[in-house]
Coordinates of C-alpha atoms in Angstrom, one line a residue:
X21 CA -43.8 20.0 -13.9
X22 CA -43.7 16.4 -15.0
X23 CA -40.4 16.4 -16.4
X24 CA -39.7 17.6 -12.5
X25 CA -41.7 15.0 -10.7
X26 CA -40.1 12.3 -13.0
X27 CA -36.3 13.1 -12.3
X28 CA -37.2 13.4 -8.5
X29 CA -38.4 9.9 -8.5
X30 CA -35.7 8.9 -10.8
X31 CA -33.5 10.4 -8.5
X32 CA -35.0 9.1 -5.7
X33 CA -34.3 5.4 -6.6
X34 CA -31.0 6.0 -7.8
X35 CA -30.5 7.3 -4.2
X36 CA -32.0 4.1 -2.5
X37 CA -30.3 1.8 -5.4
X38 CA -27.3 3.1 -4.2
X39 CA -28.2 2.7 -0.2
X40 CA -28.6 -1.2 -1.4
X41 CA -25.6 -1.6 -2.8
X42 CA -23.4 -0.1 0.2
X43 CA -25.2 -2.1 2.8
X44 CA -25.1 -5.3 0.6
X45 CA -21.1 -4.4 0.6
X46 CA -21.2 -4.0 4.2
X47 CA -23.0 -6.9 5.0
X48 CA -21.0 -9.4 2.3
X49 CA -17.5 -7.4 4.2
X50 CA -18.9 -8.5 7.5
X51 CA -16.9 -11.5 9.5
X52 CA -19.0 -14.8 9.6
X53 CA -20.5 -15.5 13.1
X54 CA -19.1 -18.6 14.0
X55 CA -17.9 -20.5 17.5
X56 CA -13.8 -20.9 17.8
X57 CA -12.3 -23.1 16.3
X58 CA -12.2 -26.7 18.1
X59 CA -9.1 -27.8 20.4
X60 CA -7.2 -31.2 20.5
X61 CA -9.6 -33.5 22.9
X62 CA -8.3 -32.7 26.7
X63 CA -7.7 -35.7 29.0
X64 CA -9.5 -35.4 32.6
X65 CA -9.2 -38.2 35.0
X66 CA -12.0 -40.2 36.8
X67 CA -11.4 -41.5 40.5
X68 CA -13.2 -45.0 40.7
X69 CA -15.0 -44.0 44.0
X70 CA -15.8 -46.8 46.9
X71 CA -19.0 -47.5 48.5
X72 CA -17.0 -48.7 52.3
X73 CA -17.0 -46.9 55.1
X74 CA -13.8 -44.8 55.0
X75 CA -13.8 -44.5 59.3
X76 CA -13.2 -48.6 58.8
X77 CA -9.6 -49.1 58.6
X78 CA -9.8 -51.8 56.0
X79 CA -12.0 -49.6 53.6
X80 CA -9.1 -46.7 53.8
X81 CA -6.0 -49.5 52.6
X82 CA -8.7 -50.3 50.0
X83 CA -9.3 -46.3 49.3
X84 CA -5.5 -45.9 49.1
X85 CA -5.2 -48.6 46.2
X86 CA -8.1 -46.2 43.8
X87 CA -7.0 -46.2 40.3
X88 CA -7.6 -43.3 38.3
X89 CA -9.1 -43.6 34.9
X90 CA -8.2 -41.3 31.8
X91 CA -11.0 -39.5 30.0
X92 CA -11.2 -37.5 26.9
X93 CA -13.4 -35.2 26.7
X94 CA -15.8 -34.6 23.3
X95 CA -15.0 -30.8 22.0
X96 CA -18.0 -31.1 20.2
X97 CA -20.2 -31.2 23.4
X98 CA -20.0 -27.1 23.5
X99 CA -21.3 -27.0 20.0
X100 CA -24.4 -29.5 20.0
X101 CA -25.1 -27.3 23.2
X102 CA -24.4 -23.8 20.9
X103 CA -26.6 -25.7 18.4
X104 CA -28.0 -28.9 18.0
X105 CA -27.9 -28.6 14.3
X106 CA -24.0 -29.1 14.4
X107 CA -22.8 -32.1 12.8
X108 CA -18.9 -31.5 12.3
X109 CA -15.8 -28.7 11.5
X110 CA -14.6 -28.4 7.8
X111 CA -11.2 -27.4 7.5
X112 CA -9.2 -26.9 4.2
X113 CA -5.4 -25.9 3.5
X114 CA -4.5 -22.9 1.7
X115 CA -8.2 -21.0 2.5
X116 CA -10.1 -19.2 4.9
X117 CA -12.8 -22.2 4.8
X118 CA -12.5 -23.2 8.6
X119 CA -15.8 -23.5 10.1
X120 CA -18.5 -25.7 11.5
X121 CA -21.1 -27.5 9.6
X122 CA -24.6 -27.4 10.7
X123 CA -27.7 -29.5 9.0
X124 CA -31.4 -28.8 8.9
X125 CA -34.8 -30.2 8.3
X126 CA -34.4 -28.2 4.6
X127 CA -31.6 -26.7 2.7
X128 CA -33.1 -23.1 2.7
X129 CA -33.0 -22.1 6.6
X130 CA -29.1 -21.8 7.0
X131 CA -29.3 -20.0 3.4
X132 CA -29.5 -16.6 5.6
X133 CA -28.6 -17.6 9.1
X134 CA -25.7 -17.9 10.9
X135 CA -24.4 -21.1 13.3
X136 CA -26.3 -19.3 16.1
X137 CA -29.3 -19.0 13.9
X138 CA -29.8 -15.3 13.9
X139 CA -30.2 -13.6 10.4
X140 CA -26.9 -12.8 8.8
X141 CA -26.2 -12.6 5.2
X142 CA -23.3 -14.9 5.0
X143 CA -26.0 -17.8 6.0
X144 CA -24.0 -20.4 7.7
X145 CA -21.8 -23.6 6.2
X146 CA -24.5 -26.5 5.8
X147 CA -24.6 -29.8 5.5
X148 CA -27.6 -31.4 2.7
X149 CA -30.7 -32.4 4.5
X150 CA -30.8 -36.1 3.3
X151 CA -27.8 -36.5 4.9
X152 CA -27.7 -38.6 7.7
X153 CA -23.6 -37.7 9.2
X154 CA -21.6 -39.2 10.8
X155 CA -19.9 -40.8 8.3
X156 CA -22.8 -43.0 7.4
X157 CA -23.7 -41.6 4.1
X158 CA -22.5 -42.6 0.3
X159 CA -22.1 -39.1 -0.2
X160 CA -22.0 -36.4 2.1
X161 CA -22.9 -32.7 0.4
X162 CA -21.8 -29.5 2.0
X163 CA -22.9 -26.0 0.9
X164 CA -21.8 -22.2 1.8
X165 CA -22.2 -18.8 0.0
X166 CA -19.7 -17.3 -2.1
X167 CA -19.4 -13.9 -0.9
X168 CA -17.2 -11.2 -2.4
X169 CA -15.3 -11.1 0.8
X170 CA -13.9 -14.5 0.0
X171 CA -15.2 -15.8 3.5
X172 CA -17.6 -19.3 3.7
X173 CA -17.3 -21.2 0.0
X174 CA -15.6 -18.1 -1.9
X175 CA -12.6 -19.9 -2.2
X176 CA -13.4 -23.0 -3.4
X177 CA -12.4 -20.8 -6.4
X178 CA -9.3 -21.4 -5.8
X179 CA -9.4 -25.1 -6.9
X180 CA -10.2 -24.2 -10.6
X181 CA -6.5 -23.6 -10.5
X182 CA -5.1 -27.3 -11.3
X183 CA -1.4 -26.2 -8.8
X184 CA -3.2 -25.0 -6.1
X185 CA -5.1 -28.4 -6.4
X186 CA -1.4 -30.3 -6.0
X187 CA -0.6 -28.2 -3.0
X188 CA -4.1 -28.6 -1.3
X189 CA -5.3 -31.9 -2.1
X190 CA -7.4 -32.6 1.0
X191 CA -10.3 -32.1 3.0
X192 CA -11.0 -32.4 6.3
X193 CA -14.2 -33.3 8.0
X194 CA -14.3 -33.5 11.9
X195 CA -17.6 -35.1 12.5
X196 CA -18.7 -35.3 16.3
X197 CA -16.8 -38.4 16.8
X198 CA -14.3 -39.5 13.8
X199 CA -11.9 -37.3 11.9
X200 CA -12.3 -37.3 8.2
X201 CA -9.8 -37.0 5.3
X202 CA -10.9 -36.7 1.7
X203 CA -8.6 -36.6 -1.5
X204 CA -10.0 -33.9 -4.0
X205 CA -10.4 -36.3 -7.6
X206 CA -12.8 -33.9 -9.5
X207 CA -13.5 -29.9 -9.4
X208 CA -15.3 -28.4 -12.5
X209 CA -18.3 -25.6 -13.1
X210 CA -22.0 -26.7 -14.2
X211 CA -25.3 -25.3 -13.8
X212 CA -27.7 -26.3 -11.0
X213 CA -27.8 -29.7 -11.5
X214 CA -29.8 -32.5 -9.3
X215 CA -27.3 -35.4 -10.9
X216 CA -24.6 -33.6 -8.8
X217 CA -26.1 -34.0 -5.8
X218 CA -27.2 -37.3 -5.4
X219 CA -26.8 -39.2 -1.7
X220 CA -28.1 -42.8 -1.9
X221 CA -26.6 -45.6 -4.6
X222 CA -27.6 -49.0 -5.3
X223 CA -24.5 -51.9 -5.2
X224 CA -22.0 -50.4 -7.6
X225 CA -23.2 -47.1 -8.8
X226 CA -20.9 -45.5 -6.5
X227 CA -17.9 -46.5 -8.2
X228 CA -19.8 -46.0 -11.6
X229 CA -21.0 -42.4 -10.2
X230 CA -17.4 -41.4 -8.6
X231 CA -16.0 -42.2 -12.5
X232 CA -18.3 -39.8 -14.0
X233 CA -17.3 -37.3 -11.3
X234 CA -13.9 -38.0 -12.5
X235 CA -14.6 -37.5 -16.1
X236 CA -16.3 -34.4 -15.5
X237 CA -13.5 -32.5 -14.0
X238 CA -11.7 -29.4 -15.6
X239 CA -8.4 -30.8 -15.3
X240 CA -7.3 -34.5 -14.7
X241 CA -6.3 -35.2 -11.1
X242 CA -4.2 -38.2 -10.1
X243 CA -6.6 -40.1 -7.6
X244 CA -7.8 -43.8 -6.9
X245 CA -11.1 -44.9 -6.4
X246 CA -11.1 -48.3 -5.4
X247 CA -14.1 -50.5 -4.7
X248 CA -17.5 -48.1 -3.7
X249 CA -15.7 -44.9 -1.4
X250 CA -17.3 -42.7 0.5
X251 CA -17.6 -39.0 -1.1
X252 CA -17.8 -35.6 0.0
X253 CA -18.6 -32.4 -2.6
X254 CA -18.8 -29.2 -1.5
X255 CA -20.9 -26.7 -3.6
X256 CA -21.3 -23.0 -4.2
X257 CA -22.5 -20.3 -6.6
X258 CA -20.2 -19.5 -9.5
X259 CA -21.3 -17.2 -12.2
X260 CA -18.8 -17.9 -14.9
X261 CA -21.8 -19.7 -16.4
X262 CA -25.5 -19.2 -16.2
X263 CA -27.1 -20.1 -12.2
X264 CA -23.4 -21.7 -12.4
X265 CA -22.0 -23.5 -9.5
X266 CA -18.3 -24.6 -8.7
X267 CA -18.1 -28.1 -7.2
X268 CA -15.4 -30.0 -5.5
X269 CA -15.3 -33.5 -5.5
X270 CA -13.4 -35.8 -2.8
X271 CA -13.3 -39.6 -1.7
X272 CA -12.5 -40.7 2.0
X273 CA -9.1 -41.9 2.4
X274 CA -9.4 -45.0 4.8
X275 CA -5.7 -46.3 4.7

């Protein structure tokens, strides 16, 4: 009777094990909930407008001289009003990473939720909280998931490979206002380590820090860091090595 009661519950969390699994498949296969993908700023026109009285025949020769003013409008207005966590779009060549970047108060919440902040297993693409944006930090830090489904950071796999490096060399970060472009000097695998993710230097420990980047990547990459640049590394799991994570390393290209 034992031997009975023991393979039914045996049984029984195979059964659920097994339930896991599939819906963790499901969930990890599922598309990543995010907005579309931002358009080329359109130009609207403003009419300067007159405070005369049109009936007055000298206000109308005045009214027929209005000049028309171009504006462009901000595409990232419709995020901020999506979310007002939204600080920019990441875009790399030769993956599926294409998304917007969001930041909040801790670097847990957009662990498991989505741009639109529902719950979704994927989490969301997120920018470190101690950043500030807008181009204003020493070293900006982006992370996503790796999923099995290669969406959000899976590829950043595909760096490890020193020729897809040469054909993909950049990154680029839309923040609300500037366009971005980073040239990828360093990509290697480590453990969980705080030294990778610093944000705030002193004078030249930039440079000094960049140089250790540089040193620590798996295969040398032709770059040149001049004077103190401005970084980006993006950072997800990898589990080649023990609580491993890949991390790409890039510095702003301002010329």
């Amino acid at each position: 009777m034992r031997k009975t009661s023991l393979l039914v519950a045996l049984a029984s969390l195979f059964f659920l094990f097994f339930i896991l699994m599939i819906q963790s498949q499901l969930e990890q296969s599922s598309t990543a909930s995010v907005p579309s993908i931002p358009t080329e700023n359109t130009e609207t026109t403003f009419e300067q407008s007159s405070i005369l009285d049109l009936n007055d025949q000298e206000s109308e020769a005045i009214a027929s001289q209005v000049q028309t003013f171009p504006i462009q409008s901000n595409p990232s207005a419709k995020y901020y009003d999506l979310n007002s966590d939204y600080v920019g779009w990441l875009k790399i060549g030769g993956t599926v990473i294409d998304y917007p970047v969001v930041k909040s108060s801790d670097n847990k919440f957009y662990l498991n939720h989505d741009f639109y902040k529902d719950e979704h297993i994927l989490g969301a693409i997120f920018m470190d909280y101690r950043n500030i944006g807008m181009g204003q930090d020493d070293h900006t830090i982006l992370y996503g998931h790796y999923t099995q489904s290669g969406l959000m950071f899976a590829e950043l796999d595909k760096f490890l490979s020193e020729s897809f490096t040469n054909k993909n060399p950049t990154i680029n970060f839309m923040d609300p206002y500037t366009k971005r472009t980073y040239k990828i000097f360093s990509v290697h695998v480590a453990e969980a380590d705080s030294n990778y993710i610093k944000t705030s230097f002193k004078e030249d420990d930039l440079k000094k820090y960049a140089e250790k980047l540089k040193a620590n990547s798996a295969y040398p990459i032709d770059s040149e860091l001049k004077g103190n640049p401005k970084l980006i590394t993006l950072i997800s799991c990898n589990y080649s090595v023990d609580d491993g994570r890949v991390y790409v390393h890039a510095y702003e290209i301002t010329e």
